[in-house]
Amino acid sequence: MTTGFFTDSTLCIGCKACEVACKEWNDIPADPFVFSGLSYDNTLGLGHSTWRHVKFIEQEATIGAGGNAAGRITWQFSSDVCKHCENAGCLEACPTGSIVRTEFGGVYVQPDICNGCGYCVVTCPFGVVDRRPDDGRAFKCTFCYDRQIAGEQPACAKACPTGSILFGDLDELEKIADRRIATLHGAGMTDATIYNPKETSVGGTHAFFLVRGDPWAYNLPPKPEVPTTLLRPAWTAAALAAGAMAVVSLLAFAGGGRR
Amino acid sequence: MRPRRPDAASERRLEELRREAESRGEVGAPGVRPSGSPLPEASAGSGYYGLPLLKPPVWTWEVPLYFFTGGAAGGAACIAFAARVTGAPERLVRDAQWVAAIGGAVSGPLLIADLGRPERFLNMLRVFKWQSPMSVGAWLLLSFGVAASAAVATRGAPRDLASGVAALAGLGMATYSGVLLGATALPVWSKHASILPPHFAASALGSAASILELLGHRGRALHKLALVAAASETVLHSLLQVSATTRLAGAFSGPIPLLLRALYGRSRRARTAAAASALLGSLLTRFAWVEAGRGSVASPPRPLRGDAARSGDAVR
Amino acid sequence: MPGLGTSFGRGGATTAQQDLANADAILIMGSSMAENHPVGFQWVLEAREKNGAKIIHVDPRFTRTSAMADFWLPLRAGSDIIFLGALIRYVIETGRWFRDYVVHYTNAPVIVRDDFQDTEDLGGVFSGAETWTYDGAARDPSLQHPRCVFQVLKRHFARYTPELVEQACGIPRERFLEVADVFTAASGREKTAAVCYAVGWTQHSTGVQVIRAAAILQLLLGNVGRPGGGILALRGHASIQGSTDIPTLYDILPGYLPMPSSSEESLAAYIARYRAEKGWWSNLDKYIVSLLKAYYGETAQATNDFGFSWLPRLTGDHSYFGYWLDMADGKLEGLLVMGQNPAVGSPNGKLERRALANLKWLVVRDMVEVETATFWLDSPEVKSGELTPEEIATEVFFFPAASYVEKEGAFTNTQRLLQWRERAVDPPGEARSELHFLVQLGRKLKAMATGRPRDAGLRALTWQYADEDAEEILREIHGRDIAGGIPVRHFGDLRADGTTSCGCWIYSGVFDGRNKANGRDPEGRYDHGWGYAWPLDRRILYNRASADPAGNPWSERKALIWWDESKGEWVGHDVPDFARGKRPDDRGDPARGGDAALPGDAPFIMHPDGLGWLFVPSGLKDGPLPAHYEPLESVMRNPVHPERQTNPAALKMERADNAYAASPDERFPHVLTTYRLTEHHTAGGMSRTLSHLAELQPELFAEISPELAAEIEVVNGGRVEISTARGSIEARALVTTRMPSLDIDGRRIHQVGLPYHWGYRGLVTGDVVNDLLAISEEPNVKIFESKGLTCAVKPVIPSATRPGS
Ligand SMILES: Nc1nc2c(c(=O)[nH]1)N[C@H]1C(S)=C(S)[C@@H](COP(=O)(O)OP(=O)(O)OC[C@H]3O[C@@H](n4cnc5c(=O)[nH]c(N)nc54)[C@H](O)[C@@H]3O)O[C@H]1N2
Ligand SMILES: Nc1nc2c(c(=O)[nH]1)N[C@H]1C(S)=C(S)[C@@H](COP(=O)(O)OP(=O)(O)OC[C@H]3O[C@@H](n4cnc5c(=O)[nH]c(N)nc54)[C@H](O)[C@@H]3O)O[C@H]1N2
Ligand code: SF4
Ligand code: SF4
Ligand code: SF4
Ligand code: SF4
Ligand code: SF4
Ligand SMILES: [Mo]
């Protein structure tokens, strides 16, 4: 079965239970203790030691309006995670075959294979995976492969008190998301959108999101592309360049290089 | 302390700040989000507080240096083979083969040194993935290393065979690193996906020729090669959309040697200077490209300057 | 919680968190439920998503709760009674009150004594407490009599207008009216609305009266005892409800039995004073005697008043703050601190830490070495040289405590639900449970008991406990029939003749042979079978009120329990909080006394009249109706009763080391309030020590408005100094429009918000916010005022020299 995450930020209370549950379950080291001044977010993004991250999208507050008021975004929370891309840049690029697709459709870094080449870091269009300096290997959300194998849901979904993180059959989740969007739009919350870049080369993600307003405010890129789309032009250019190099060399020497 | 009633002074101050916000798009002064001013906001305009979406490359100096050595070695193997088939002096062929072999020999360790887990280098050879330039590169480097060393260790037909294989692999070595950077998610690299391979190829060829020149080979062929490389570099550089640093680095491998060679091609010292400049340029551009990658993670649209300064200040 | 206790009869939440899902509107005020009760908040969201319930959050700050709400109204901290008073007035003025409910189920028709005088008449104070009673049995069901409670109420709240809300709370009038309309429209036969509060209401010098105001509102709207209605008191620590049920308080005994004072010399005198003729408290004699039997066993006999004389007596104010001041004055020798961190968590931290240095000995039992245990080593006073470790004579003992996963026992949660917890792992090293510690301590103390009369109680005390068997304790709490040695069925079996024993009557029923707190088979709408809610597994209290006087549900949609004529009993989704077989048309028989004296349409069975009290004739120290008084420190004069600034019955305990600012005070122009963050827990011993929590909120910060930031010229992330009449601390500035400045009475008022989780130990440290607070006592529960005082703020580095700006 292909499983997925549907993270609905209209139900997220920003409690960070998912972030902590992930760290606890996976025994991830702490981030540095720095006060960011950026709303209530002090861990600031996904990384080698933050596999679930709750964003705090803060805009101007208006007296009278709660955060659930249609048409106004005051303080939205959104729990971010590795997108488990249909076409995953990291997986394609990994030279050791450390990154694999599991039977649940998730993208998994095998910690016993990874040699820390760092190439996945620059090929993820969502800036998710990163190399941990003191360890040397690359880390990101495992989609709780260990738990899924055991028939359990991921730790983050389990900890979420509000159902903001739904875990389950991907097709099923997509249907739930469609219904949810319809409900929200029906209730006047027309700025709610699903972020699941299916129309780009990423081909959709197994972890997808419902957010209000422009996804870019959540650092969800408008048009993520999987870098493998660049292979053809780049290799073509490389082949031409190599050819040119060979020809030029031969010509240089053939054309009276005796002197 | 003053009691906190809005008085003429505080109102005036707020007004000033609002005006400043309106006219400059940011507030440099401490404090405040007067309503309507741009603030450290998560919005469609600034992304998530202007924090970078993408991760910067984790590579340290070994990688750009390897790009340089690998490229130069590849170029040298190519020259060695071309020289050999065209019957160039044996000393040139030999030296070129040695440059290739030595270049190949240092490239491996450099690449390994940069791994987070160097002892697992061999895991690169678990698989071959054509869709991973890094995987292709690992196999290229391996075959290049073997062939280039064989070329200096053997004689006769095996040597020629090895030299041919090294040249083929060397062409890959000189170009694949461009693919490696190009086929990524980082904007400044991916934008140049089809320019980087020829750019790296030209600079590799230029470096190889320059090294051989500096080793005392003063034949016209090398000069021509270096000239063509510098010319290509100059043209390619004009196509790049890069920062001033990268451009400056590029000047050393493009315009400067080009001019030196075109104008004073007969002068020994000018050729030496051109060769040194090309080498330096090739080295610097590799570093500049990796740096540029690091800088380009703050993906567009860029945060307002004031916001970046403010959040940067807070984060320290 | 006398606010609820005097209004409805029991001092516990009237409803369950799960029942919020049935609400049509929810007012969350004085609580940031999403942040501090995140798990329970799922049912608020369920109401919002499934019923389209409107969520209203009234809070000085836009919090994570506001972010989930449909409406957010910021108010000046400490002005809650004005807001609620205005809602009450709105309900009366617009006629939105639920007449049938009010007339039958509340004391609205009752006539008040003619010498009662309201704050209206006496310039902000009530006439003496003896006048707060009824004029005999006189009633006026038409509610027209000028002295009937309804009319008294109406006059009392007439001042609380939307204009006043605008002026004194800082909430624009239209915004208030919009919310008032939404909330009150969601009540009636077909609909119900709930109120959730926590310490944003209680920690005021008028805290109990704030809750009283909410109770009045809910009674008028007919929202109590009905699904989706009620008042949910959101409690604090995991079993804080349990620690009032079986109290760690000085003035009550288990099950809310009053603590005897020195004037009650005999059991008979005690019973005579506290036993009620009518209503449930007529059983008080059974409960106190059974409690004494549990304490003193065989030694307790009718002949010696069941050992009544051995109970401690109230001789004065032995409340928490009373003894801290005694300690500060050197009148206390030793202190046992178990599961508390007063050096950080209690007000006027400096006074408290200095007081600790006056002790001969201090025992701290905790899971981590908290600030209280190391006050002599690294407190700010030691750093500043005020205290020197060499000169502190206090002998400090630190006992490592087992945590909740390392021991078994029950938690009583916010909705009175006992849930059993098994031991998951053994405690590390020398760590032991409280039970283990106390059993040992009791044995040692008993061994030291002398033959002197003052030790008689100690000698008699039953203490045959195993080393650590929590179920044994629960069985004792549940109670048994002494002769047969078998458990009673529930408190209905308890007797006053010494033949039964029971450690806490309200819990009786939890262990009738089976540990029901450990039940894990939920069934039906209210999950009966999962845990055990006192009393008798009733999940919604006063649920008789969910049916009309004739016993039929007010509406199908809001049916909860109803009278089934064929069965001759009350049936429905919950266990009836009512005599099962008492007919709705039962007239009540005063001659029989007790519960039988109450009629079949009186849902508030703990009250002697079976009614919900809009007007509280007894049980409160500061008035039968809520009146607004300003916090003990305020930026303004009392706008409602200019003659009377603060709660006349509250204690300021003012002294040199517990000083106050004037109201207003030029030196302290801003309102200050304190609160929690989801990321941390209270005094921080359990969160600042864990990296995965510490990283989420690593530094103490002050939330201030952009306007205030502009005035004092501080940038977001810069350092500020916050000071009050007690002291000053440093914090980072978090500049945010979520903390708005308000227009109050023609002035611009800035509010400053501080989460109070930091101290001088742990992975992340910070100044102690409680060093800013004063010790004070609300009159009824003696709580301090953490949610409304005054302060000054200034940047720590003048902006001119700030780098990077
Ligand atoms: N994560 C977490 N959960 C907790 C705790 C914790 O420390 N961390 N502590 C537990 C404990 S012990 C308790 S008692 C509960 C407390 O739970 P809450 O009462 O919800 O806790 P607070 O955050 O102290 O205060 C709630 C809100 O009151 C607001 N407030 C301040 N002053 C006023 C005022 O004058 N009027 C009104 N209407 N609102 C005001 C504050 O802005 C704050 O948002 O939480 C419990 N749950
Ligand atoms: N300014 C301000 N001050 C406040 C408040 C506020 O809102 N504002 N809120 C007040 C409120 S509501 C509360 S409840 C208090 C809380 O204040 P405290 O109760 O003083 O603070 P806690 O950190 O909860 O202390 C509980 C301690 O018990 C320990 N502990 C946990 N489990 C066990 C156990 O099983 N056994 C033992 N022996 N120890 C254990 C923990 O490690 C922790 O150190 O703070 C109050 N102070
Ligand atoms: S989001 Fe990045 S790390 Fe995750 S699967 Fe996609 S490419 Fe890989
Ligand atoms: S760092 Fe590890 S996971 Fe990432 S590409 Fe390299 S080997 Fe694969
Ligand atoms: S699925 Fe597992 S690893 Fe991934 S974010 Fe959730 S808890 Fe962490
Ligand atoms: S646990 Fe759920 S509600 Fe809490 S922050 Fe994560 S997604 Fe949001
Ligand atoms: S910590 Fe425990 S009591 Fe508090 S919300 Fe979470 S589950 Fe409930
Ligand atoms: Mo609490």
Short mmCIF file of C-alpha atoms and ligand atoms in Angstrom, two decimals, chain C residues 199-200 202-203 236-237 240 320 337-347 364-368 370 372 399-404 407 432-434 673-676 681-686 754-756 769-770 773 783-787, ligand 2:
data_model
loop_
_atom_site.label_atom_id
_atom_site.label_comp_id
_atom_site.label_asym_id
_atom_site.label_seq_id
_atom_site.Cartn_x
_atom_site.Cartn_y
_atom_site.Cartn_z
CA VAL C 199 -6.00 30.42 35.50
CA GLY C 200 -6.45 33.48 33.30
CA THR C 202 -8.64 32.43 38.71
CA GLN C 203 -5.34 34.20 39.32
CA GLY C 236 -3.43 22.47 35.83
CA HIS C 237 -1.13 19.67 36.80
CA ILE C 240 -4.58 18.91 40.47
CA TYR C 320 0.26 28.84 51.30
CA VAL C 337 8.55 20.46 49.19
CA MET C 338 7.20 17.61 47.10
CA GLY C 339 6.63 18.19 43.42
CA GLN C 340 6.79 21.93 43.52
CA ASN C 341 9.36 24.54 42.60
CA PRO C 342 8.40 27.67 44.50
CA ALA C 343 11.74 29.41 43.90
CA VAL C 344 10.54 29.85 40.33
CA GLY C 345 6.82 29.13 40.30
CA SER C 346 5.57 31.20 43.20
CA PRO C 347 5.10 34.95 43.35
CA VAL C 364 12.89 18.72 48.33
CA ARG C 365 11.57 15.67 46.54
CA ASP C 366 11.75 16.09 42.80
CA MET C 367 12.77 14.36 39.61
CA VAL C 368 15.42 16.96 38.90
CA VAL C 370 15.23 22.22 40.84
CA THR C 372 14.24 25.45 45.09
CA PHE C 399 15.25 13.14 47.53
CA PRO C 400 15.02 11.88 43.98
CA ALA C 401 11.40 11.22 43.08
CA ALA C 402 9.96 8.61 40.78
CA SER C 403 8.08 10.10 37.87
CA TYR C 404 4.54 9.32 36.83
CA LYS C 407 4.91 4.36 39.67
CA ARG C 432 11.09 6.35 44.94
CA SER C 433 7.43 7.17 44.68
CA GLU C 434 5.64 9.54 47.04
CA THR C 673 0.34 39.68 32.63
CA THR C 674 2.01 36.27 32.77
CA TYR C 675 1.16 32.93 31.24
CA ARG C 676 2.38 29.66 29.78
CA HIS C 681 5.75 23.36 31.81
CA THR C 682 5.17 25.74 34.71
CA ALA C 683 8.37 26.34 36.69
CA GLY C 684 10.34 24.58 33.98
CA GLY C 685 11.90 21.74 35.95
CA MET C 686 10.22 19.30 33.62
CA LEU C 754 5.65 37.23 29.99
CA PRO C 755 5.69 33.44 29.99
CA TYR C 756 7.01 32.39 33.39
CA VAL C 769 9.37 36.20 36.08
CA ASN C 770 7.83 35.64 39.47
CA LEU C 773 4.94 39.47 41.22
CA ILE C 783 -4.68 32.72 45.25
CA PHE C 784 -2.25 35.37 44.10
CA GLU C 785 -2.71 37.81 41.25
CA SER C 786 -0.49 36.72 38.37
CA LYS C 787 -2.66 38.02 35.59
N1 LIG D 2 3.64 34.34 37.23
C1 LIG D 2 2.92 33.23 37.31
N2 LIG D 2 3.20 32.34 38.26
C2 LIG D 2 2.50 31.22 38.33
C3 LIG D 2 1.45 30.94 37.45
C4 LIG D 2 1.17 31.89 36.44
O1 LIG D 2 0.28 31.71 35.60
N3 LIG D 2 1.92 33.02 36.41
N4 LIG D 2 0.75 29.77 37.56
C5 LIG D 2 0.72 29.13 38.85
C6 LIG D 2 0.22 27.76 38.73
S1 LIG D 2 -1.37 27.54 38.14
C7 LIG D 2 0.91 26.68 39.14
S2 LIG D 2 0.18 25.15 39.12
C8 LIG D 2 2.26 26.84 39.65
C9 LIG D 2 3.19 25.73 39.30
O2 LIG D 2 4.37 25.92 40.01
P1 LIG D 2 5.17 24.70 40.63
O3 LIG D 2 4.23 23.64 41.03
O4 LIG D 2 6.06 25.27 41.64
O5 LIG D 2 6.02 24.29 39.36
P2 LIG D 2 6.28 22.93 38.64
O6 LIG D 2 7.40 23.19 37.71
O7 LIG D 2 5.05 22.40 38.04
O8 LIG D 2 6.78 22.03 39.81
C10 LIG D 2 6.46 20.70 39.88
C11 LIG D 2 7.71 19.92 40.19
O9 LIG D 2 7.33 18.60 40.47
C12 LIG D 2 8.23 17.72 39.92
N5 LIG D 2 7.55 16.43 39.77
C13 LIG D 2 6.86 15.97 38.72
N6 LIG D 2 6.32 14.76 38.99
C14 LIG D 2 6.67 14.47 40.24
C15 LIG D 2 6.42 13.37 41.09
O10 LIG D 2 5.74 12.42 40.71
N7 LIG D 2 6.91 13.43 42.34
C16 LIG D 2 7.65 14.49 42.79
N8 LIG D 2 8.09 14.49 44.03
N9 LIG D 2 7.94 15.53 41.99
C17 LIG D 2 7.45 15.53 40.75
C18 LIG D 2 8.68 18.37 38.65
O11 LIG D 2 9.96 17.95 38.26
C19 LIG D 2 8.63 19.86 39.02
O12 LIG D 2 9.89 20.35 39.37
O13 LIG D 2 2.83 28.06 39.17
C20 LIG D 2 2.07 29.15 39.57
N10 LIG D 2 2.82 30.33 39.31
#
